[in-house]
Amino acid sequence: MVRPLHCFALLCASLAFATHAASLHIKLTHVDAREGCTDEERMRSATERTHRRLASTKPARLYENQYIVDYLIGDPLQKAEALLDTASNLVWTQRASCSVCFRQDLPLYDPSASRAARNLTCGDAACAAGVGADVTECGQGVNAGACFVRVLYNAFQKIAGDLSSDEFTFGAEKVTLAFGSVGAADLTTGNLFGASGMMGLGRGPLSLVSQLGETKFSYCLTPFFGNVTNPSHLLVGASAVLSGGAPVTTVPFVKNPTDYPFSTYYYVPLAGISVGTVQLDVPAAAFDVREVRPGKWAGGAVLDTGAPFMSLVDDAFQPLMAELERQLGAAVVRPPKTVLGKRIVPPLVLHFGGAGDVVLPPENYWAPVGDDTTCMAVFSSARKISAPMNETTVIGSFMQQNMQVLYDLGKDVISFQPTDCSNFQPAPPGPPTGRTSTSSIKVKMASSSSSSENATLIAFGCVTANKLAPGSLGGASGVLGLGRGALSLVSQLGATSFSYCLTPYFRDDNVTTSHLFVGGNASGVLSGNASSSPVTSVPFYVPLSGISVGNATLDVPAAAFELRQLVTPSGSSWSGTLVDSGSPFTALVDVAYRALRTELARQIGAASLVPPPDEALDLCVARGDVAKLVPPMVLHFGGGGGDVVVPPENYWVPWDAATACMVVFSSAAGPNATLPMNETTVIGNYMQQDMHMLYDLGNGVLSFQQADCSSV
């Protein structure tokens, strides 16, 4: 990369509450581990929670989760705890001014003591997202403009409060989240086991995973029973990778219904069940998701960390009971505790169609209920449960213990890997290329209601040695990468779009501030007509197919610009046409450059001046003649991408008081003209000035629109 000539004023345009996507590693504690419960008490408690859990169709149900997240909130820090739930959309905690509170072990959260706390309004993107997910609403009358959290779990249980934002600290990571600051919690039948709220991991926009902008999370749950004291683990972002050599089963998620709350769940394509080597006679349709009435869905198999035990549709539960009774025989009445061992109870196998099988050991579906008794911890969903959950299969957390479960929402798959979670060591989030650190940068937030500075944690290279030529960074201290890699600024902020608008290099009013937008407002500056082109990989390759100068199309084969693989002395590489904000001037493959130079020389004619010596410049004219002599250049993009018109001032530069010269070069010229760059076309930032460039990574599209960037 050659020397950049612009410093950017950063404007992070995202949801007002989500400043970046962190890679989190969170330790979890089982709710019963702190109570000194016996195995029998744990079993009974978990059984009651399973039945209560299934009695509601809401995606977040109270006091039924099994694992607790310890975290810190606010600035200065305040301790808090939350129950973890993959079927919840909301992060929430009680606050000090609550009028109806439940018992919690830690002091209540005091937003007035936090410098980072603020109440969100109806104008904030987080509130609008919550309204669409049925967890927030806008105030009326004297409360007009305020955003409230109101979640009804069933006819007798609800929470209410303000939608707020504050800084959350998980270990070494700090993130700003929108959450429910709950002032009233009507829990008629219990509390949250001393926790202060809930931590949702569902598909909704206000869940922890969604706010972090991540597409991956995983967990490894330690066993319920026994003397296990080691914590369980939740990983979000780049650190959510499988580790170890155990076999992995990966299955696709089932497409969710669009109706809330069913849009929140993680459905998997369960197709059958085996007990040992015997496959149960269960119709595959028993596990299908189906609409039973408008907006209500039944069936399907849902993964839910908040439900302790598995609940099977009755069509599967009855054959399971019958087959286990057949295989266990007389031992099924009062079996010895050793029935938990593999000598008597067979493994349970979940068949996911053609995607593979997950083998569950006996200890993942049988649980001790006393000193001499062990019972199957799988229940019929038809037991004391109303529609539509009485026809739904739920795979609870007990069945997922000692298993690393990885949710890859980007690829829409889930993976299971047997793991000793008591000794679990997270894999590193990718091979480091140097030393990385975490630190805080200031990003100005672009919000519909207010702007505030928020600290966001970014992993970056702390460079102790480099071999860059002196002055190659123009006095800057480093490089801010915007590529597709996991450690780029865009990726770490969890954004799928970014844009920039570069002010001209040379102008009389000394306006030098250009703008970079990341996230939700990246497309906000774009208006009217724009040319768009597909964009692939990183660097950002585009399908350039031809070039015109004025009305003359250059005689250049389209293949000269195509993305293609090359064999180099150091291995394979790629060439093509890429857009690079770090390269000042444009370099064309030599066949295109020669055609451009020839055509421009023909059109300019005798007005052409002798270029300055030793400057690698081929074409020059009198500075005052550029506007009348130099034609615009037109970039033609294939794939339906359209044309981009490049004005003369975007590829000719005033060299001195009397002369202006073309600053498009041949990629085959110069000391660095080796494979693959000598066969690559690079569209540099000078050609992009006064043009709004929008990178929509979610849709794989790059848009160009002429703009007065000094007025953005």
XYZ file of C-alpha atoms in Angstrom:
712
model
C 0.000 0.000 0.000
C 1.364 3.403 -0.923
C 1.231 6.438 1.246
C -2.308 7.605 2.200
C -3.018 11.304 1.806
C -6.210 11.606 3.883
C -6.995 11.545 7.577
C -10.623 10.621 8.307
C -13.126 12.088 10.754
C -14.765 8.910 12.052
C -18.541 8.889 12.244
C -19.739 5.473 13.392
C -23.287 5.092 12.104
C -24.863 2.133 13.816
C -27.673 1.370 16.209
C -27.297 3.922 18.971
C -26.711 1.201 21.535
C -24.266 -1.158 19.819
C -20.871 0.438 19.486
C -18.996 -2.632 18.301
C -18.944 -6.361 18.141
C -16.658 -7.841 20.753
C -15.223 -11.319 20.985
C -16.463 -12.358 24.403
C -15.594 -15.229 26.695
C -18.017 -15.408 29.618
C -17.946 -17.906 32.477
C -21.281 -19.325 33.629
C -22.414 -20.733 36.976
C -25.193 -23.282 37.359
C -28.068 -21.875 39.437
C -28.078 -24.785 41.881
C -24.310 -24.859 42.322
C -24.468 -21.939 44.770
C -27.278 -23.387 46.889
C -25.616 -26.546 48.211
C -28.468 -28.682 46.824
C -28.450 -32.467 46.864
C -28.792 -34.325 43.577
C -32.399 -35.151 44.476
C -33.194 -31.488 45.142
C -31.527 -30.442 41.901
C -33.503 -33.012 39.929
C -36.836 -31.964 41.433
C -36.084 -28.275 40.954
C -35.055 -28.753 37.343
C -38.119 -30.900 36.612
C -40.430 -28.197 37.939
C -38.642 -25.580 35.863
C -38.915 -27.693 32.726
C -42.693 -27.967 33.051
C -43.084 -24.267 33.861
C -40.867 -23.415 30.936
C -43.037 -25.298 28.482
C -46.260 -23.809 29.828
C -45.655 -20.583 27.913
C -45.140 -19.766 24.249
C -43.220 -16.600 25.010
C -39.530 -16.673 24.046
C -38.358 -15.505 27.478
C -39.700 -17.184 30.580
C -38.837 -16.202 34.105
C -36.861 -18.027 36.816
C -36.334 -21.134 34.709
C -32.830 -20.776 33.320
C -29.983 -22.957 34.414
C -26.811 -20.906 34.045
C -25.829 -17.520 35.476
C -23.662 -14.871 33.827
C -21.584 -12.637 36.109
C -20.911 -9.234 34.576
C -20.289 -5.594 35.452
C -22.428 -2.675 34.360
C -21.905 1.082 34.351
C -19.060 3.516 34.835
C -17.980 3.186 37.594
C -18.607 -0.548 37.669
C -21.517 -2.237 39.457
C -21.846 -6.005 39.847
C -24.771 -7.828 38.241
C -25.872 -11.361 37.370
C -28.184 -12.685 34.682
C -29.749 -16.004 33.783
C -28.738 -17.201 30.324
C -31.381 -18.075 27.738
C -31.107 -18.904 24.034
C -34.868 -18.329 23.646
C -34.822 -14.744 25.002
C -34.541 -11.554 23.006
C -33.776 -9.091 25.786
C -30.983 -8.234 28.208
C -32.470 -6.785 31.406
C -31.742 -6.132 35.064
C -33.610 -4.661 38.031
C -32.799 -1.083 39.016
C -32.556 0.628 42.373
C -35.769 2.619 41.941
C -37.918 -0.446 41.251
C -41.373 -0.303 42.811
C -42.013 -4.062 42.636
C -38.799 -6.052 43.053
C -37.815 -9.683 43.487
C -34.980 -10.934 45.658
C -31.478 -10.730 44.267
C -28.131 -11.425 45.903
C -26.312 -8.316 44.674
C -27.195 -4.652 45.245
C -29.671 -3.264 42.728
C -28.281 -1.494 39.671
C -28.260 2.299 40.117
C -28.287 4.066 36.730
C -27.847 7.479 38.379
C -24.405 6.350 39.562
C -23.192 5.496 36.038
C -21.663 8.132 33.784
C -22.400 5.939 30.753
C -26.106 5.334 31.438
C -28.861 6.977 29.449
C -32.506 6.276 28.740
C -33.277 5.640 25.083
C -36.115 7.350 23.268
C -38.525 6.387 20.521
C -36.135 8.049 18.101
C -33.390 5.534 18.864
C -32.940 2.605 16.514
C -32.911 0.204 19.463
C -36.424 1.210 20.465
C -37.746 0.719 16.944
C -36.081 -2.684 16.792
C -37.648 -3.638 20.112
C -41.117 -2.551 19.001
C -40.826 -4.884 16.036
C -39.816 -7.705 18.375
C -42.708 -7.066 20.792
C -40.520 -6.069 23.766
C -40.598 -2.243 23.668
C -43.243 0.429 23.183
C -43.305 4.208 22.843
C -44.745 6.332 25.605
C -47.924 8.370 25.188
C -49.198 11.617 26.725
C -46.820 12.975 29.355
C -44.428 10.121 28.512
C -44.441 10.838 24.784
C -41.077 10.088 23.227
C -39.915 7.763 26.009
C -39.155 4.124 25.196
C -40.428 1.503 27.624
C -39.765 -2.188 28.089
C -42.914 -4.214 28.728
C -42.671 -7.996 28.486
C -45.671 -10.174 29.317
C -44.602 -13.754 30.003
C -48.107 -15.001 30.709
C -51.294 -13.677 32.304
C -49.680 -13.369 35.746
C -46.005 -12.606 35.121
C -44.479 -9.528 33.554
C -41.665 -7.017 33.738
C -41.721 -3.307 32.911
C -39.194 -0.496 32.850
C -37.163 1.784 30.594
C -35.114 0.841 27.564
C -31.696 2.191 28.483
C -28.089 1.890 27.403
C -24.972 1.514 29.515
C -21.517 0.028 29.399
C -21.325 -3.721 30.096
C -18.063 -5.388 31.103
C -17.509 -9.114 30.497
C -14.042 -10.011 31.716
C -11.670 -7.742 29.806
C -14.242 -6.704 27.197
C -16.420 -3.589 27.401
C -19.467 -3.090 25.176
C -22.347 -0.637 25.157
C -25.719 -2.401 25.077
C -29.377 -1.481 25.047
C -31.143 -3.266 27.895
C -34.229 -3.232 30.041
C -33.765 -1.152 33.193
C -36.613 -2.847 35.027
C -38.624 -0.913 37.595
C -41.363 -3.485 38.161
C -41.125 -7.272 38.018
C -44.257 -9.197 38.916
C -43.029 -12.755 39.452
C -45.859 -14.595 41.116
C -44.195 -17.949 41.619
C -40.559 -17.284 42.351
C -37.479 -15.257 41.562
C -34.332 -15.594 39.476
C -32.338 -17.642 41.999
C -30.589 -14.525 43.266
C -29.724 -13.195 39.793
C -30.700 -9.649 38.907
C -32.068 -10.216 35.407
C -31.768 -12.172 32.183
C -29.290 -12.369 29.302
C -31.012 -13.285 26.026
C -29.154 -15.015 23.181
C -32.105 -15.383 20.808
C -32.463 -14.224 17.224
C -34.183 -10.944 18.160
C -32.489 -7.566 17.560
C -32.011 -6.773 21.267
C -30.375 -10.054 22.276
C -26.722 -10.013 23.344
C -25.531 -11.718 20.153
C -27.521 -9.439 17.844
C -26.361 -6.249 19.555
C -22.739 -7.333 19.330
C -23.263 -7.780 15.597
C -21.814 -11.266 15.756
C -22.818 -14.302 13.724
C -21.252 -16.926 15.997
C -21.556 -17.969 19.606
C -20.916 -21.187 21.463
C -21.154 -22.621 24.940
C -19.794 -25.568 26.862
C -21.971 -26.558 29.843
C -20.525 -28.476 32.784
C -22.581 -31.374 34.220
C -25.597 -30.652 36.430
C -24.821 -33.316 39.005
C -21.780 -34.367 40.979
C -19.120 -32.207 42.562
C -18.283 -30.153 39.492
C -17.219 -26.666 40.602
C -15.591 -25.423 37.402
C -17.627 -22.831 35.495
C -19.314 -23.343 32.162
C -18.306 -21.171 29.229
C -20.066 -18.882 26.761
C -18.101 -17.504 23.822
C -19.363 -14.843 21.429
C -17.663 -13.740 18.232
C -14.248 -14.745 16.922
C -13.470 -16.902 19.967
C -16.511 -19.104 19.266
C -14.690 -21.918 17.478
C -14.619 -25.660 18.041
C -11.521 -27.147 19.626
C -10.164 -30.613 20.242
C -10.216 -33.713 18.100
C -13.628 -35.176 18.955
C -16.010 -35.766 16.035
C -18.241 -32.853 15.063
C -21.829 -33.044 13.829
C -23.014 -29.988 11.905
C -26.650 -29.539 10.913
C -28.533 -26.652 9.282
C -31.081 -24.648 11.198
C -34.690 -24.933 10.097
C -36.073 -21.741 8.574
C -37.933 -19.821 11.257
C -41.530 -18.669 10.998
C -41.696 -14.896 10.730
C -44.330 -14.614 13.465
C -43.178 -13.535 16.911
C -42.185 -15.238 19.215
C -41.485 -18.232 16.959
C -39.048 -16.137 14.928
C -36.807 -16.100 18.008
C -36.227 -19.836 18.452
C -33.359 -21.956 17.150
C -35.127 -24.773 15.284
C -33.126 -27.858 14.212
C -34.169 -30.540 11.673
C -34.699 -33.461 14.038
C -35.917 -36.374 11.892
C -35.756 -39.390 14.203
C -34.444 -40.941 17.434
C -32.693 -44.207 18.226
C -32.262 -45.956 21.572
C -28.988 -47.781 21.293
C -29.176 -49.426 17.877
C -32.979 -49.458 17.693
C -34.607 -46.603 15.789
C -37.967 -45.553 17.191
C -41.038 -45.797 15.017
C -41.849 -42.100 14.928
C -43.222 -40.323 11.857
C -40.760 -37.669 10.697
C -43.656 -35.221 10.472
C -43.875 -35.296 14.265
C -40.887 -32.931 14.336
C -41.977 -30.633 11.483
C -42.734 -26.963 12.113
C -46.281 -26.192 11.017
C -48.784 -23.360 11.335
C -51.809 -24.416 13.403
C -53.629 -21.095 13.089
C -52.689 -17.641 11.842
C -49.596 -16.480 13.721
C -49.336 -19.662 15.833
C -46.855 -22.428 15.083
C -46.459 -25.898 16.546
C -44.037 -28.743 16.085
C -40.379 -28.467 15.340
C -37.407 -29.170 17.577
C -35.987 -26.204 19.495
C -32.631 -25.854 21.265
C -33.189 -24.063 24.567
C -30.631 -23.541 27.338
C -33.401 -22.209 29.550
C -35.276 -25.533 29.659
C -33.342 -27.989 31.833
C -34.652 -31.264 30.414
C -35.793 -32.521 27.049
C -39.458 -32.452 26.176
C -40.545 -34.760 23.356
C -43.745 -34.649 21.365
C -45.927 -37.447 22.649
C -45.705 -39.365 19.360
C -41.995 -39.757 20.087
C -42.143 -39.929 23.886
C -44.395 -42.985 24.014
C -42.183 -45.106 21.669
C -39.132 -43.973 23.671
C -40.695 -45.131 26.928
C -41.761 -48.437 25.404
C -38.344 -49.191 23.914
C -36.468 -48.287 27.104
C -38.796 -50.479 29.159
C -38.154 -53.323 26.712
C -34.386 -52.927 26.866
C -34.146 -52.308 30.624
C -36.660 -54.977 31.623
C -37.193 -55.467 35.354
C -34.597 -52.839 36.274
C -36.996 -50.109 35.265
C -38.942 -50.304 38.577
C -36.273 -49.367 41.143
C -32.955 -49.492 39.356
C -29.686 -49.145 41.255
C -27.796 -45.919 40.799
C -25.433 -47.762 38.457
C -28.242 -47.744 35.923
C -26.743 -44.404 34.900
C -23.742 -46.304 33.629
C -23.342 -47.525 30.096
C -23.768 -51.152 31.175
C -27.564 -50.859 31.362
C -28.884 -47.645 29.802
C -28.215 -47.299 26.050
C -27.175 -44.017 24.460
C -29.815 -41.875 22.806
C -29.152 -40.907 19.188
C -30.712 -37.834 17.596
C -30.955 -38.152 13.806
C -30.873 -34.908 11.847
C -31.893 -36.131 8.418
C -28.920 -36.366 6.092
C -26.924 -33.919 8.210
C -25.673 -36.509 10.690
C -26.364 -37.853 14.165
C -25.686 -36.646 17.701
C -25.035 -39.433 20.216
C -26.096 -38.613 23.772
C -24.594 -40.684 26.596
C -26.935 -41.956 29.339
C -25.835 -39.223 31.743
C -27.247 -36.612 29.347
C -30.811 -37.890 29.622
C -30.895 -39.806 32.950
C -30.512 -38.006 36.280
C -30.117 -39.076 39.928
C -33.118 -38.386 42.161
C -31.817 -39.979 45.358
C -29.068 -42.124 46.784
C -30.281 -45.263 45.037
C -32.473 -44.099 42.173
C -31.885 -42.638 38.743
C -34.663 -41.579 36.383
C -35.018 -40.647 32.754
C -35.104 -36.856 32.392
C -37.115 -36.731 29.184
C -40.751 -35.704 29.356
C -43.762 -35.665 27.100
C -44.598 -32.195 25.837
C -48.278 -33.172 26.105
C -48.072 -33.311 29.920
C -49.950 -30.347 31.460
C -48.945 -28.127 28.573
C -51.240 -26.195 26.259
C -50.975 -25.631 22.511
C -48.774 -24.977 20.642
C -45.923 -26.074 22.933
C -47.623 -29.428 23.590
C -46.669 -30.355 20.027
C -43.126 -28.972 20.153
C -39.902 -30.819 20.983
C -37.434 -28.895 23.155
C -33.807 -30.008 23.555
C -32.866 -28.651 26.978
C -29.540 -27.766 28.545
C -29.205 -31.064 30.448
C -28.992 -32.898 27.131
C -26.307 -30.433 25.996
C -23.954 -30.804 28.986
C -20.331 -31.769 28.275
C -20.847 -30.758 24.670
C -19.524 -27.728 22.859
C -22.429 -26.272 20.885
C -21.530 -23.744 18.184
C -24.198 -21.536 16.595
C -22.976 -20.190 13.239
C -25.743 -17.802 12.234
C -23.786 -16.546 9.244
C -23.815 -20.016 7.676
C -27.129 -20.892 9.359
C -25.774 -24.102 10.908
C -25.222 -25.493 14.392
C -22.429 -27.870 15.414
C -22.150 -30.323 18.302
C -18.856 -31.678 19.645
C -18.445 -33.892 22.748
C -16.152 -32.045 25.181
C -15.060 -32.269 28.802
C -16.464 -28.859 29.691
C -14.992 -28.976 33.214
C -11.539 -28.750 31.632
C -12.558 -26.675 28.635
C -9.961 -24.313 27.214
C -11.238 -21.993 24.468
C -9.341 -22.159 21.207
C -7.665 -18.932 20.102
C -9.886 -16.896 17.755
C -7.578 -17.407 14.778
C -3.858 -17.560 14.001
C -2.308 -14.268 15.112
C -0.084 -12.509 12.626
C 1.654 -10.501 15.335
C 1.003 -9.204 18.789
C -2.593 -8.078 19.359
C -3.996 -6.036 22.186
C -7.322 -4.618 23.228
C -7.729 -0.928 23.765
C -10.350 1.797 23.529
C -10.917 4.222 20.682
C -13.398 7.082 20.582
C -16.087 6.830 17.908
C -18.668 9.549 17.376
C -22.136 8.048 17.306
C -24.640 9.130 14.651
C -28.047 8.759 16.310
C -31.484 9.960 15.338
C -31.984 11.468 18.785
C -28.633 12.469 20.180
C -24.917 12.086 19.719
C -22.535 10.962 22.392
C -19.081 9.548 22.577
C -18.826 5.895 23.520
C -15.733 3.897 24.310
C -15.448 0.751 22.262
C -12.871 -2.002 22.570
C -10.911 -2.885 19.440
C -8.263 -5.583 19.019
C -5.266 -4.110 17.209
C -1.647 -4.766 16.372
C 0.766 -3.184 18.837
C 3.723 -2.938 16.445
C 7.231 -3.109 17.876
C 9.101 -3.446 14.562
C 8.408 -2.708 10.897
C 10.262 -2.542 7.604
C 8.262 0.279 6.020
C 10.159 2.884 4.045
C 10.569 6.179 5.926
C 7.574 8.445 5.363
C 5.441 5.687 3.839
C 2.567 6.435 6.249
C 2.685 10.194 5.742
C 3.355 10.877 9.410
C 0.516 8.650 10.636
C 1.182 6.158 13.433
C -0.462 3.156 11.804
C -3.107 1.788 9.463
C -6.882 1.449 9.952
C -7.969 -1.648 8.008
C -11.460 -1.771 6.467
C -11.216 -5.170 4.786
C -13.349 -8.284 5.298
C -10.970 -9.909 7.795
C -12.051 -10.606 11.363
C -9.769 -7.919 12.830
C -10.689 -5.045 10.508
C -12.507 -2.062 12.005
C -15.713 -2.914 10.135
C -15.698 -6.546 11.275
C -14.965 -5.689 14.903
C -17.773 -3.128 14.931
C -20.070 -5.899 13.701
C -21.193 -3.859 10.699
C -22.224 -5.159 7.275
C -21.861 -1.829 5.494
C -19.560 1.160 5.456
C -19.065 4.166 3.226
C -16.760 7.107 2.779
C -16.782 10.430 0.972
C -13.329 11.834 0.166
C -12.840 15.569 -0.290
C -10.623 16.630 -3.218
C -6.860 16.642 -2.808
C -6.519 20.073 -4.379
C -8.970 22.881 -3.736
C -8.861 26.534 -2.752
C -11.005 26.514 0.419
C -8.721 24.158 2.398
C -11.576 21.814 3.364
C -9.658 18.664 4.263
C -12.055 16.626 6.431
C -13.401 13.546 4.687
C -15.914 11.195 6.260
C -16.108 7.490 7.006
C -19.439 5.957 8.037
C -19.721 2.457 9.496
C -22.967 0.611 10.145
C -26.565 1.758 9.971
C -26.016 5.270 8.566
C -23.442 4.191 5.982
C -26.077 4.426 3.253
C -27.790 7.498 4.693
C -25.736 9.946 2.640
C -26.592 8.121 -0.596
C -29.516 9.679 -2.436
C -30.880 9.671 -5.955
C -29.209 7.625 -8.666
C -26.094 5.623 -7.944
C -24.078 3.092 -9.935
C -23.630 -0.256 -8.228
C -21.269 -3.129 -8.866
C -20.916 -6.582 -7.302
C -17.929 -6.821 -4.988
C -16.145 -9.979 -3.884
C -13.548 -11.125 -1.365
C -10.827 -8.980 0.130
C -9.252 -6.925 -1.309
C -12.520 -5.601 -2.732
C -12.532 -6.868 -6.315
C -15.042 -5.406 -8.784
C -16.065 -6.666 -12.262
C -14.539 -3.914 -14.422
C -15.175 -4.881 -18.049
C -14.060 -1.853 -20.074
C -13.048 1.821 -20.189
C -14.116 4.737 -22.380
C -12.475 8.127 -22.831
C -15.145 10.586 -23.849
C -17.094 8.785 -26.574
C -14.275 6.400 -27.511
C -14.266 2.927 -25.993
C -10.760 1.582 -25.514
C -9.842 -1.573 -27.386
C -9.081 -3.670 -24.295
C -10.218 -7.287 -23.861
C -12.570 -7.676 -20.879
C -10.433 -10.593 -19.703
C -7.665 -8.110 -18.867
C -9.660 -6.984 -15.830
C -11.093 -10.341 -14.707
C -10.371 -11.954 -11.363
C -8.129 -14.928 -12.047
C -5.713 -17.193 -10.230
C -2.015 -16.925 -11.006
C 0.960 -19.146 -10.267
C 3.831 -17.156 -8.755
C 7.278 -18.232 -7.527
C 5.954 -18.081 -3.952
C 2.747 -20.004 -4.713
C -0.662 -19.198 -6.150
C -2.096 -15.687 -6.068
C -4.870 -13.639 -7.678
C -5.180 -10.682 -10.001
C -8.194 -8.650 -11.079
C -9.589 -5.164 -10.468
C -9.738 -3.899 -6.919
C -10.849 -0.727 -5.158
C -8.247 0.496 -2.655
C -8.632 3.562 -0.439
C -4.982 3.164 0.579
C -3.559 3.701 -2.927
C -3.601 7.346 -4.013
C -3.550 6.908 -7.791
C -5.015 4.376 -10.185
C -2.881 1.709 -11.863
C -4.204 -0.073 -14.959
C -3.011 -3.359 -16.395
C -0.530 -2.485 -19.120
C -2.742 -3.356 -22.094
C -5.395 -0.949 -20.788
C -2.908 1.735 -19.826
C -1.317 1.804 -23.291
C -4.733 2.061 -24.937
C -5.719 4.905 -22.565
C -2.509 6.843 -23.180
C -2.803 6.461 -26.964
C -6.430 7.604 -27.108
C -5.882 10.582 -24.799
C -2.834 11.669 -26.801
C -4.969 11.503 -29.959
C -7.777 13.579 -28.461
C -5.495 16.178 -26.846
C -3.299 16.485 -29.923
C -0.849 19.348 -30.181
C -1.915 20.772 -26.813
C 0.081 18.052 -25.098
C 3.114 19.300 -23.152
C 6.403 17.598 -22.408
C 6.067 15.873 -19.000
C 8.365 16.867 -16.125
C 11.567 14.800 -16.178
C 12.057 11.815 -13.838
C 8.435 11.784 -12.619
C 7.018 8.772 -14.552
C 4.331 11.034 -16.035
C 3.347 10.427 -19.663
C 0.710 13.050 -20.507
C 0.516 16.710 -19.490
C -1.309 19.853 -20.628
C -1.455 23.449 -19.512
C -3.156 23.614 -16.134
C -5.859 25.937 -17.391
C -6.682 23.627 -20.330
C -7.713 20.518 -18.364
C -11.425 21.328 -18.264
C -11.685 22.009 -22.020
C -9.208 19.436 -23.375
C -9.386 16.372 -21.130
C -12.483 14.168 -21.568
C -14.115 12.276 -18.709
C -13.152 8.654 -18.235
C -15.958 6.104 -17.972
C -15.519 2.810 -16.093
C -17.836 0.094 -17.402
C -18.802 -2.629 -14.924
C -20.161 -6.000 -15.976
C -22.764 -8.044 -14.156
C -25.367 -5.305 -14.542
C -23.180 -2.903 -12.585
C -23.548 0.091 -14.909
C -21.038 2.863 -15.596
C -19.093 5.244 -13.367
C -18.113 8.587 -14.913
C -14.749 9.857 -13.676
C -14.331 13.633 -14.238
C -10.945 14.971 -15.427
C -10.051 16.311 -11.970
C -10.224 12.749 -10.626
C -7.446 11.432 -12.856
C -5.444 14.557 -13.724
C -3.492 16.467 -11.089
C -2.107 20.046 -11.045
C 1.614 19.385 -11.067
C 2.822 22.961 -10.707
C 1.489 26.446 -11.321
C 1.500 25.937 -15.097
C 1.110 22.200 -15.706
C -1.387 19.423 -15.046
C -0.637 15.737 -15.713
C -2.479 12.427 -15.889
C -2.010 10.326 -12.724
C -3.026 6.934 -14.063
C -0.099 4.540 -14.315
C 0.735 1.145 -15.724
C 0.743 -1.652 -13.167
C 3.665 -3.154 -15.116
C 5.887 -0.125 -14.423
C 7.907 0.720 -11.341
C 10.070 -1.205 -8.852
C 7.152 -3.235 -7.423
C 5.827 -4.470 -10.778
C 5.892 -8.186 -10.006
C 3.200 -10.855 -9.909
C 0.394 -10.545 -9.056
C 0.249 -6.722 -8.876
C 1.730 -6.185 -12.356
C -1.419 -7.832 -13.742
C -3.851 -6.113 -11.369
C -5.868 -2.924 -11.866
C -6.134 -0.760 -8.732
C -8.703 2.051 -8.494
C -7.053 4.462 -6.066
C -8.577 7.039 -3.748
C -7.771 10.029 -6.001
C -10.199 8.625 -8.582
C -12.773 8.252 -5.763
C -12.685 11.878 -4.526
C -16.018 13.731 -4.360
C -17.745 10.379 -4.705
C -19.772 8.619 -2.034
C -18.583 4.988 -1.934
C -20.935 2.562 -0.186
C -19.724 -0.970 0.576
C -22.748 -3.176 1.297
C -21.022 -6.359 2.443
C -24.274 -8.051 3.363
C -25.465 -7.918 -0.248
C -22.004 -8.035 -1.847
C -22.461 -4.692 -3.645
C -20.341 -1.542 -4.005
C -22.147 1.685 -4.992
C -20.628 4.856 -6.471
C -22.384 8.235 -6.397
C -20.960 11.635 -7.255
C -21.187 13.984 -4.272
C -19.839 17.230 -2.850
C -17.941 15.547 -0.019
C -17.000 18.843 1.615
C -20.714 19.349 2.379
C -21.382 15.878 3.826
